[in-house]
Short mmCIF file of C-alpha atoms and ligand atoms in Angstrom, two decimals:
data_model
loop_
_atom_site.label_atom_id
_atom_site.label_comp_id
_atom_site.label_asym_id
_atom_site.label_seq_id
_atom_site.Cartn_x
_atom_site.Cartn_y
_atom_site.Cartn_z
CA UNK A 240 32.29 -70.98 18.65
CA UNK A 241 34.06 -74.76 19.09
CA UNK A 242 35.32 -76.73 16.16
CA UNK A 243 32.19 -77.66 14.39
CA UNK A 244 33.15 -80.40 11.75
CA UNK A 245 35.64 -83.23 10.93
CA UNK A 246 36.37 -83.57 15.15
CA UNK A 247 38.02 -87.06 14.04
CA UNK A 248 41.79 -86.40 14.51
CA UNK A 249 41.50 -83.63 16.80
CA UNK A 250 42.70 -85.18 19.75
CA UNK A 251 45.50 -86.82 18.65
CA UNK A 252 46.86 -83.40 17.21
CA UNK A 253 46.14 -82.25 20.42
CA UNK A 254 48.29 -85.12 22.07
CA UNK A 255 51.03 -84.10 19.49
CA UNK A 256 51.06 -80.36 20.41
CA UNK A 257 51.13 -81.28 24.42
CA UNK A 258 54.04 -83.71 22.97
CA UNK A 259 56.18 -80.69 21.40
CA UNK A 260 54.95 -78.08 24.06
CA UNK A 261 54.26 -79.74 27.58
CA UNK A 262 53.90 -75.39 28.82
CA UNK A 263 51.48 -74.47 26.74
CA UNK A 264 47.88 -74.36 26.38
CA UNK A 265 46.77 -75.39 22.96
CA UNK A 266 43.91 -72.64 23.04
CA UNK A 267 42.72 -71.95 19.33
CA UNK A 268 42.33 -73.70 15.96
CA UNK A 269 43.05 -71.98 12.96
CA UNK A 270 41.94 -73.66 9.50
CA UNK A 271 42.04 -72.78 6.14
CA UNK A 272 41.07 -74.68 3.24
CA UNK A 273 43.00 -75.19 -0.34
CA UNK A 274 40.82 -75.15 -3.50
CA UNK A 275 40.08 -76.77 -6.70
CA UNK A 276 39.86 -73.65 -9.31
CA UNK A 277 36.66 -74.81 -11.85
CA UNK A 278 38.34 -72.25 -14.61
CA UNK A 279 40.45 -69.78 -15.87
CA UNK A 280 43.61 -71.03 -14.75
CA UNK A 281 47.22 -68.89 -15.80
CA UNK A 282 44.94 -65.68 -15.55
CA UNK A 283 44.81 -64.25 -12.30
CA UNK A 284 48.31 -62.86 -12.08
CA UNK A 285 47.03 -60.76 -15.52
CA UNK A 286 44.90 -59.42 -13.44
CA UNK A 287 41.94 -61.83 -15.49
CA UNK A 288 39.24 -63.58 -13.27
CA UNK A 289 39.37 -67.15 -12.06
CA UNK A 290 36.55 -69.13 -10.85
CA UNK A 291 37.52 -71.85 -8.18
CA UNK A 292 35.95 -73.35 -4.91
CA UNK A 293 37.15 -74.12 -1.31
CA UNK A 294 37.44 -77.74 -0.57
CA UNK A 295 36.85 -79.49 2.57
CA UNK A 296 40.72 -80.19 2.95
CA UNK A 297 42.19 -77.57 5.09
CA UNK A 298 45.53 -76.77 7.00
CA UNK A 299 44.84 -76.75 10.27
CA UNK A 300 46.75 -75.54 12.79
CA UNK A 301 46.62 -75.69 17.31
CA UNK A 302 48.11 -73.10 19.36
CA UNK A 303 49.19 -71.09 22.09
CA UNK A 304 49.88 -67.73 22.52
CA UNK A 305 53.11 -66.46 23.21
CA UNK A 306 54.20 -63.56 25.12
CA UNK A 307 56.74 -62.43 23.72
CA UNK A 308 57.79 -62.42 19.48
CA UNK A 309 58.67 -65.47 18.81
CA UNK A 310 56.22 -68.31 16.68
CA UNK A 311 57.27 -71.79 17.41
CA UNK A 312 55.86 -74.76 14.80
CA UNK A 313 56.05 -77.88 14.85
CA UNK A 314 54.28 -79.93 11.74
CA UNK A 315 52.56 -83.50 11.95
CA UNK A 316 54.10 -85.08 8.38
CA UNK A 317 57.23 -85.75 10.12
CA UNK A 318 58.94 -84.61 6.67
CA UNK A 319 58.98 -81.12 8.21
CA UNK A 320 61.09 -80.21 10.80
CA UNK A 321 60.65 -77.89 13.98
CA UNK A 322 60.67 -74.29 12.87
CA UNK A 323 61.81 -70.75 15.07
CA UNK A 324 62.04 -67.51 14.34
CA UNK A 325 60.98 -64.35 15.94
CA UNK A 326 58.61 -61.53 14.42
CA UNK A 327 59.81 -58.73 12.64
CA UNK A 328 59.16 -56.16 9.73
CA UNK A 329 62.50 -58.09 8.66
CA UNK A 330 62.64 -62.19 9.11
CA UNK A 331 65.78 -63.52 6.73
CA UNK A 332 63.90 -66.15 4.77
CA UNK A 333 64.92 -70.09 4.62
CA UNK A 334 66.69 -71.56 1.19
CA UNK A 335 63.65 -71.71 -1.14
CA UNK A 336 61.57 -74.56 -0.26
CA UNK A 337 61.94 -75.02 3.60
CA UNK A 338 58.28 -74.95 4.77
CA UNK A 339 59.34 -72.07 7.73
CA UNK A 340 59.10 -69.66 4.39
CA UNK A 341 55.38 -70.01 4.73
CA UNK A 342 54.62 -69.38 8.32
CA UNK A 343 57.36 -66.15 8.24
CA UNK A 344 55.55 -64.88 5.04
CA UNK A 345 52.63 -63.40 7.10
CA UNK A 346 54.21 -62.62 10.04
CA UNK A 347 57.02 -60.63 8.30
CA UNK A 348 53.64 -58.99 6.02
CA UNK A 349 51.60 -58.18 9.37
CA UNK A 350 54.20 -57.53 11.26
CA UNK A 351 55.35 -54.39 8.44
CA UNK A 352 51.12 -53.28 9.03
CA UNK A 353 51.08 -53.69 12.68
CA UNK A 354 54.40 -53.32 14.17
CA UNK A 355 55.00 -55.58 18.07
CA UNK A 356 53.18 -58.30 17.29
CA UNK A 357 53.29 -61.84 19.63
CA UNK A 358 53.90 -65.02 18.38
CA UNK A 359 52.38 -68.55 19.64
CA UNK A 360 53.36 -72.30 19.51
CA UNK A 361 51.79 -74.43 16.72
CA UNK A 362 51.06 -77.59 15.54
CA UNK A 363 50.29 -77.28 11.70
CA UNK A 364 49.12 -79.87 10.44
CA UNK A 365 47.11 -80.75 6.95
CA UNK A 366 43.94 -82.92 5.14
CA UNK A 367 45.30 -81.52 2.11
CA UNK A 368 48.14 -83.65 0.06
CA UNK A 369 51.10 -81.37 -0.22
CA UNK A 370 52.27 -80.19 -3.32
CA UNK A 371 49.19 -81.27 -5.29
CA UNK A 372 48.07 -77.75 -6.56
CA UNK A 373 45.66 -77.67 -4.70
CA UNK A 374 46.64 -75.05 -2.79
CA UNK A 375 48.08 -76.33 0.74
CA UNK A 376 51.34 -73.38 0.79
CA UNK A 377 48.71 -70.57 0.64
CA UNK A 378 46.08 -72.68 2.91
CA UNK A 379 48.94 -72.07 5.26
CA UNK A 380 49.73 -68.78 4.44
CA UNK A 381 46.29 -67.90 5.43
CA UNK A 382 46.00 -70.31 8.59
CA UNK A 383 49.29 -68.66 9.85
CA UNK A 384 47.61 -65.01 9.10
CA UNK A 385 44.82 -65.07 10.70
CA UNK A 386 45.90 -66.89 14.10
CA UNK A 387 48.31 -64.12 14.10
CA UNK A 388 45.49 -61.71 14.08
CA UNK A 389 43.29 -62.70 16.38
CA UNK A 390 46.28 -63.98 19.24
CA UNK A 391 46.93 -60.16 18.64
CA UNK A 392 43.44 -59.25 18.79
CA UNK A 393 43.29 -57.35 15.33
CA UNK A 394 41.11 -57.66 12.39
CA UNK A 395 41.11 -57.12 8.58
CA UNK A 396 37.84 -57.29 6.42
CA UNK A 397 38.93 -60.54 5.09
CA UNK A 398 39.22 -59.49 0.94
CA UNK A 399 42.04 -56.47 2.52
CA UNK A 400 43.26 -59.59 4.77
CA UNK A 401 43.39 -62.15 1.19
CA UNK A 402 45.15 -59.06 -0.37
CA UNK A 403 47.71 -58.74 2.17
CA UNK A 404 48.55 -62.29 2.20
CA UNK A 405 48.78 -62.50 -1.37
CA UNK A 406 51.46 -59.90 -1.21
CA UNK A 407 53.13 -61.65 1.66
CA UNK A 408 52.97 -64.87 -0.31
CA UNK A 409 55.95 -63.51 -2.70
CA UNK A 410 57.91 -63.68 0.05
CA UNK A 411 58.57 -67.41 -0.65
CA UNK A 412 59.75 -66.29 -4.21
CA UNK A 413 56.90 -67.58 -6.50
CA UNK A 414 55.59 -63.96 -8.23
CA UNK A 415 51.99 -65.75 -7.91
CA UNK A 416 48.25 -63.85 -8.59
CA UNK A 417 45.30 -63.80 -5.76
CA UNK A 418 43.58 -66.51 -6.55
CA UNK A 419 44.84 -68.56 -3.75
CA UNK A 420 44.62 -66.90 -1.13
CA UNK A 421 41.46 -64.86 -1.61
CA UNK A 422 39.45 -68.42 -2.13
CA UNK A 423 40.61 -69.89 0.91
CA UNK A 424 39.84 -66.48 2.85
CA UNK A 425 36.21 -65.93 1.78
CA UNK A 426 35.10 -68.37 0.32
CA UNK A 427 31.73 -69.29 0.81
CA UNK A 428 30.19 -72.50 1.29
CA UNK A 429 28.07 -74.32 -1.53
CA UNK A 430 29.45 -71.80 -4.18
CA UNK A 431 32.43 -71.24 -6.42
CA UNK A 432 33.28 -67.35 -6.79
CA UNK A 433 34.39 -65.30 -9.74
CA UNK A 434 37.25 -63.73 -8.21
CA UNK A 435 37.86 -60.32 -10.13
CA UNK A 436 41.74 -58.22 -9.12
CA UNK A 437 43.23 -54.66 -8.38
CA UNK A 438 40.97 -54.07 -6.81
CA UNK A 439 40.30 -57.89 -5.59
CA UNK A 440 36.30 -58.49 -5.84
CA UNK A 441 34.67 -62.55 -5.18
CA UNK A 442 30.92 -63.07 -6.83
CA UNK A 443 29.43 -66.02 -5.73
CA UNK A 444 27.50 -68.83 -7.35
CA UNK A 445 25.30 -71.52 -6.09
CA UNK A 446 27.20 -75.09 -7.26
CA UNK A 447 23.90 -77.19 -9.04
CA UNK A 448 23.15 -80.37 -6.73
CA UNK A 449 23.70 -82.86 -8.58
CA UNK A 450 27.00 -81.31 -10.35
CA UNK A 451 30.17 -83.29 -9.26
CA UNK A 452 33.93 -81.89 -9.62
CA UNK A 453 36.32 -85.35 -8.99
CA UNK A 454 39.57 -84.11 -8.14
CA UNK A 455 42.34 -86.45 -8.95
CA UNK A 456 46.33 -86.07 -8.10
CA UNK A 457 48.45 -87.75 -10.64
CA UNK A 458 50.78 -88.92 -8.35
CA UNK A 459 53.26 -86.20 -9.52
CA UNK A 460 54.29 -83.16 -7.03
CA UNK A 461 53.74 -80.02 -8.34
CA UNK A 462 56.50 -78.08 -6.27
CA UNK A 463 55.94 -74.72 -6.01
CA UNK A 464 59.16 -74.07 -4.86
CA UNK A 465 61.45 -75.98 -7.63
CA UNK A 466 60.78 -76.80 -11.16
CA UNK A 467 58.07 -75.59 -11.21
CA UNK A 468 58.54 -71.92 -9.70
CA UNK A 469 60.52 -71.27 -12.48
CA UNK A 470 59.06 -72.18 -15.18
CA UNK A 471 55.43 -70.42 -13.61
CA UNK A 472 57.54 -66.96 -12.90
CA UNK A 473 58.43 -67.74 -16.96
CA UNK A 474 55.27 -66.77 -17.64
CA UNK A 475 54.90 -64.26 -16.03
CA UNK A 476 57.06 -62.32 -17.86
CA UNK A 477 55.72 -63.71 -21.23
CA UNK A 478 52.74 -62.69 -20.08
CA UNK A 479 53.97 -58.84 -19.73
CA UNK A 480 55.96 -58.59 -23.03
CA UNK A 481 53.18 -60.37 -24.82
CA UNK A 482 51.00 -58.35 -23.58
CA UNK A 483 53.40 -54.54 -24.20
CA UNK A 484 53.36 -55.92 -28.17
CA UNK A 485 49.74 -56.09 -28.92
CA UNK A 486 48.89 -52.81 -26.37
CA UNK A 487 50.55 -51.15 -28.43
CA UNK A 488 49.71 -52.90 -31.99
CA UNK A 489 45.76 -52.20 -30.65
CA UNK A 490 46.78 -48.12 -30.23
CA UNK A 491 48.76 -48.22 -33.26
CA UNK A 492 46.06 -50.18 -35.42
CA UNK A 493 43.17 -47.69 -33.79
CA UNK A 494 41.68 -50.80 -32.24
CA UNK A 495 41.84 -49.37 -28.54
CA UNK A 496 42.89 -45.77 -27.15
CA UNK A 497 45.61 -44.79 -25.41
CA UNK A 498 46.14 -46.48 -21.66
CA UNK A 499 44.90 -49.44 -22.65
CA UNK A 500 47.98 -50.94 -21.04
CA UNK A 501 46.89 -54.53 -18.39
CA UNK A 502 44.83 -57.78 -20.06
CA UNK A 503 41.07 -56.33 -18.53
CA UNK A 504 41.51 -53.29 -20.48
CA UNK A 505 42.22 -54.91 -23.46
CA UNK A 506 39.12 -57.72 -22.74
CA UNK A 507 37.36 -54.97 -22.33
CA UNK A 508 38.23 -52.87 -25.46
CA UNK A 509 38.65 -54.77 -27.65
CA UNK A 510 36.70 -58.12 -28.94
CA UNK A 511 38.03 -61.65 -28.35
CA UNK A 512 38.26 -62.94 -31.91
CA UNK A 513 40.02 -59.36 -32.52
CA UNK A 514 41.91 -59.46 -29.78
CA UNK A 515 43.77 -63.36 -31.44
CA UNK A 516 43.94 -62.10 -34.64
CA UNK A 517 45.90 -58.74 -33.83
CA UNK A 518 48.23 -61.32 -31.48
CA UNK A 519 48.56 -63.47 -34.22
CA UNK A 520 49.09 -60.91 -36.29
CA UNK A 521 52.11 -59.07 -34.07
CA UNK A 522 53.48 -61.77 -31.83
CA UNK A 523 54.91 -64.97 -32.99
CA UNK A 524 56.11 -68.38 -30.91
CA UNK A 525 56.00 -68.47 -27.31
CA UNK A 526 54.50 -65.19 -26.51
CA UNK A 527 52.31 -65.59 -29.31
CA UNK A 528 50.74 -68.95 -27.15
CA UNK A 529 50.87 -67.47 -24.10
CA UNK A 530 49.00 -64.36 -25.33
CA UNK A 531 46.34 -66.63 -26.67
CA UNK A 532 45.89 -68.66 -23.76
CA UNK A 533 45.06 -65.96 -21.06
CA UNK A 534 42.81 -64.08 -23.61
CA UNK A 535 40.97 -66.58 -24.70
CA UNK A 536 40.90 -68.34 -20.88
CA UNK A 537 40.06 -64.96 -19.60
CA UNK A 538 36.56 -64.78 -21.65
CA UNK A 539 35.74 -68.48 -20.65
CA UNK A 540 34.87 -67.73 -17.12
CA UNK A 541 32.71 -65.35 -17.54
CA UNK A 542 30.90 -68.06 -19.95
CA UNK A 543 31.48 -70.30 -17.69
CA UNK A 544 30.25 -68.52 -14.75
CA UNK A 545 27.05 -67.71 -16.49
CA UNK A 546 26.58 -72.32 -17.26
CA UNK A 547 26.96 -72.95 -13.84
CA UNK A 548 23.82 -69.84 -12.91
CA UNK A 549 21.55 -71.75 -15.50
CA UNK A 550 22.57 -75.71 -14.59
CA UNK A 551 24.42 -75.96 -18.32
CA UNK A 552 26.53 -78.58 -16.66
CA UNK A 553 26.84 -79.57 -20.89
CA UNK A 554 28.40 -76.51 -21.65
CA UNK A 555 30.57 -75.94 -18.58
CA UNK A 556 32.36 -79.05 -19.62
CA UNK A 557 33.44 -77.86 -22.83
CA UNK A 558 34.42 -74.72 -21.96
CA UNK A 559 36.50 -76.69 -19.49
CA UNK A 560 38.00 -78.68 -21.72
CA UNK A 561 38.64 -76.32 -24.46
CA UNK A 562 40.94 -74.74 -21.20
CA UNK A 563 42.52 -77.86 -20.74
CA UNK A 564 43.73 -77.87 -24.41
CA UNK A 565 44.97 -74.15 -24.19
CA UNK A 566 47.12 -74.72 -21.15
CA UNK A 567 48.31 -78.11 -23.18
CA UNK A 568 48.53 -76.72 -25.99
CA UNK A 569 49.72 -73.06 -25.99
CA UNK A 570 50.49 -72.66 -22.12
CA UNK A 571 52.31 -75.72 -22.18
CA UNK A 572 51.72 -76.81 -18.27
CA UNK A 573 50.28 -79.92 -18.81
CA UNK A 574 51.91 -83.50 -18.18
CA UNK A 575 50.59 -86.67 -19.80
CA UNK A 576 49.97 -87.43 -16.16
CA UNK A 577 47.68 -84.69 -16.12
CA UNK A 578 46.64 -86.03 -20.02
CA UNK A 579 46.48 -89.70 -18.96
CA UNK A 580 43.91 -88.53 -16.33
CA UNK A 581 41.91 -86.05 -18.30
CA UNK A 582 41.39 -88.58 -20.42
CA UNK A 583 39.83 -91.25 -18.83
CA UNK A 584 37.82 -88.84 -17.42
CA UNK A 585 36.18 -88.17 -20.57
CA UNK A 586 36.64 -91.27 -22.00
CA UNK A 587 34.17 -92.23 -19.41
CA UNK A 588 31.35 -90.02 -19.37
CA UNK A 589 32.94 -86.98 -17.81
CA UNK A 590 31.29 -83.39 -19.12
CA UNK A 591 34.25 -81.97 -19.30
CA UNK A 592 38.31 -82.43 -17.57
CA UNK A 593 41.07 -80.42 -17.21
CA UNK A 594 44.54 -79.64 -15.13
CA UNK A 595 43.61 -76.99 -11.97
CA UNK A 596 46.84 -74.95 -10.64
CA UNK A 597 49.73 -74.17 -11.89
CA UNK A 598 50.28 -77.43 -13.90
CA UNK A 599 53.17 -78.70 -14.36
CA UNK A 600 51.78 -82.56 -11.96
CA UNK A 601 49.62 -81.80 -9.23
CA UNK A 602 45.35 -82.49 -10.31
CA UNK A 603 42.76 -82.29 -12.41
CA UNK A 604 39.43 -81.77 -11.53
CA UNK A 605 36.56 -83.70 -13.70
CA UNK A 606 33.29 -82.77 -13.87
CA UNK A 607 30.62 -85.22 -13.64
CA UNK A 608 26.81 -85.91 -13.25
CA UNK A 609 25.09 -88.20 -10.97
CA UNK A 610 24.60 -90.64 -14.21
CA UNK A 611 28.67 -90.24 -14.75
CA UNK A 612 30.10 -90.21 -11.48
CA UNK A 613 30.64 -93.82 -10.47
CA UNK A 614 32.05 -94.35 -13.64
CA UNK A 615 34.15 -91.73 -13.75
CA UNK A 616 35.52 -92.38 -10.30
CA UNK A 617 36.37 -96.19 -11.61
CA UNK A 618 38.04 -95.29 -14.39
CA UNK A 619 40.24 -93.50 -12.71
CA UNK A 620 40.88 -95.91 -10.22
CA UNK A 621 40.98 -98.74 -12.80
CA UNK A 622 42.93 -96.79 -15.03
CA UNK A 623 45.18 -94.81 -13.72
CA UNK A 624 45.99 -95.42 -9.77
CA UNK A 625 45.68 -99.51 -9.31
CA UNK A 626 48.03 -99.97 -12.73
CA UNK A 627 50.76 -97.65 -10.27
CA UNK A 628 50.22 -99.49 -7.61
CA UNK A 629 48.67 -97.28 -5.45
CA UNK A 630 46.94 -100.01 -2.95
CA UNK A 631 44.15 -99.56 -0.47
CA UNK A 632 41.89 -96.36 0.18
CA UNK A 633 42.43 -93.40 -2.33
CA UNK A 634 40.93 -90.59 -0.27
CA UNK A 635 43.75 -88.72 -0.42
CA UNK A 636 44.29 -88.45 -3.78
CA UNK A 637 40.80 -89.09 -5.76
CA UNK A 638 38.01 -87.52 -4.18
CA UNK A 639 34.86 -85.81 -4.99
CA UNK A 640 34.80 -81.39 -4.19
CA UNK A 641 32.39 -80.47 -2.08
CA UNK A 642 32.35 -76.99 -1.89
CA UNK A 643 33.40 -75.35 1.30
CA UNK A 644 33.35 -71.92 3.35
CA UNK A 645 36.56 -70.17 3.86
CA UNK A 646 38.96 -69.84 6.48
CA UNK A 647 38.47 -69.59 10.57
CA UNK A 648 39.79 -69.52 13.85
CA UNK A 649 37.76 -70.75 16.59
CA UNK A 650 38.69 -71.99 20.62
CA UNK A 651 38.92 -75.30 21.05
CA UNK A 652 36.65 -76.85 23.28
CA UNK A 653 37.94 -77.61 26.36
CA UNK A 654 37.71 -81.61 27.49
CA UNK A 655 39.11 -82.51 23.99
C1 GLA B 175 48.93 -71.42 -8.36
C2 GLA B 175 49.08 -70.03 -8.23
C3 GLA B 175 48.06 -68.79 -8.35
C4 GLA B 175 47.33 -69.33 -10.03
C5 GLA B 175 47.68 -70.24 -10.60
C6 GLA B 175 47.30 -70.94 -11.79
O1 GLA B 175 48.24 -71.77 -7.85
O2 GLA B 175 49.41 -69.35 -6.95
O3 GLA B 175 48.56 -67.42 -7.91
O4 GLA B 175 48.10 -68.15 -10.33
O5 GLA B 175 48.87 -71.07 -9.89
O6 GLA B 175 46.35 -70.64 -12.45
#
């Protein structure tokens, strides 16, 4: 199958590929979308569901298979230089933050799984804003991983592949959950997916025709590898600690049986009000806040999924707003810029708005209807971007998300 949409820019990419690798022939294109998470933030690594959709913005890798085990990769973005490495089950990592780590992570994991893999020459490009909280790094891992499988004529079922890539990405130093890789690999066009973990499962809901999810970037980078990584990893530890204390308390109080040792089991066995009360009785300070966010956010995902299924935009919006407040006050991952964007969107009539992704910068997502979309877009433009001196077209930082399908590899049409 040839490359079917958004071909514009492709011949430039092929030109760049040919300059970088004059001896190779650009045969394949591997594409993996970024995502916007609609609700269920910082729940995945706690085993609780998330509800994202894939974007029509993606990582694209144009590649030419090689006979040896070498990967050579250049990036269309000047800030990322040429990287070269040999595929093996033990690839030395670069310092945290180096983009090569996202290339090496899937290669090391698949080499461990399959052994003896051949490599390729690659030109990497992105239509996703980098470090925006829209998952460009996981999209890169997925695009690389599926390219490597294809070049070696291997296949994996989508969910197995997504799980393997989520584990693989921990090579880069972030203790992430599995949301980003799952939605990038397994999204269904026109749908949002509730993703459940351990084992990984995906359940699709069609996005109502007249719902518009507006994505707006704070212009503050949400580096997965920088300071945000520390904040993120600290929260994964805090959540584990809180879980142990509440699980013991639930057992001691006779509210849950022996073996209730995960967030999903707690939520299944103790109703949400009792769970919050238990947390308030046995936890304090930071641990209490983290716990309260995780369990309330987990239960909001199911309510939001049902609201979407019945086209109930105002309920969905209220849940989105509650999610933002909880991320702001209890999970402490919002920022003045994220809050400002949320306020502007709500002030212009959005049904709901929240930060999306890990936070600490990055983007918000706002839900608008046909009646409020234009107002929301202009409020964000005139209230946020223009006063900050952003000139010209805003499509890179402010756009309406279209729910796209998952990652694919295809042959490049001859003659492009
Ligand atoms: C990052 C991680 C995801 C998820 C979100 C927060 O995007 O990669 O796994 O934990 O943060 O919801």
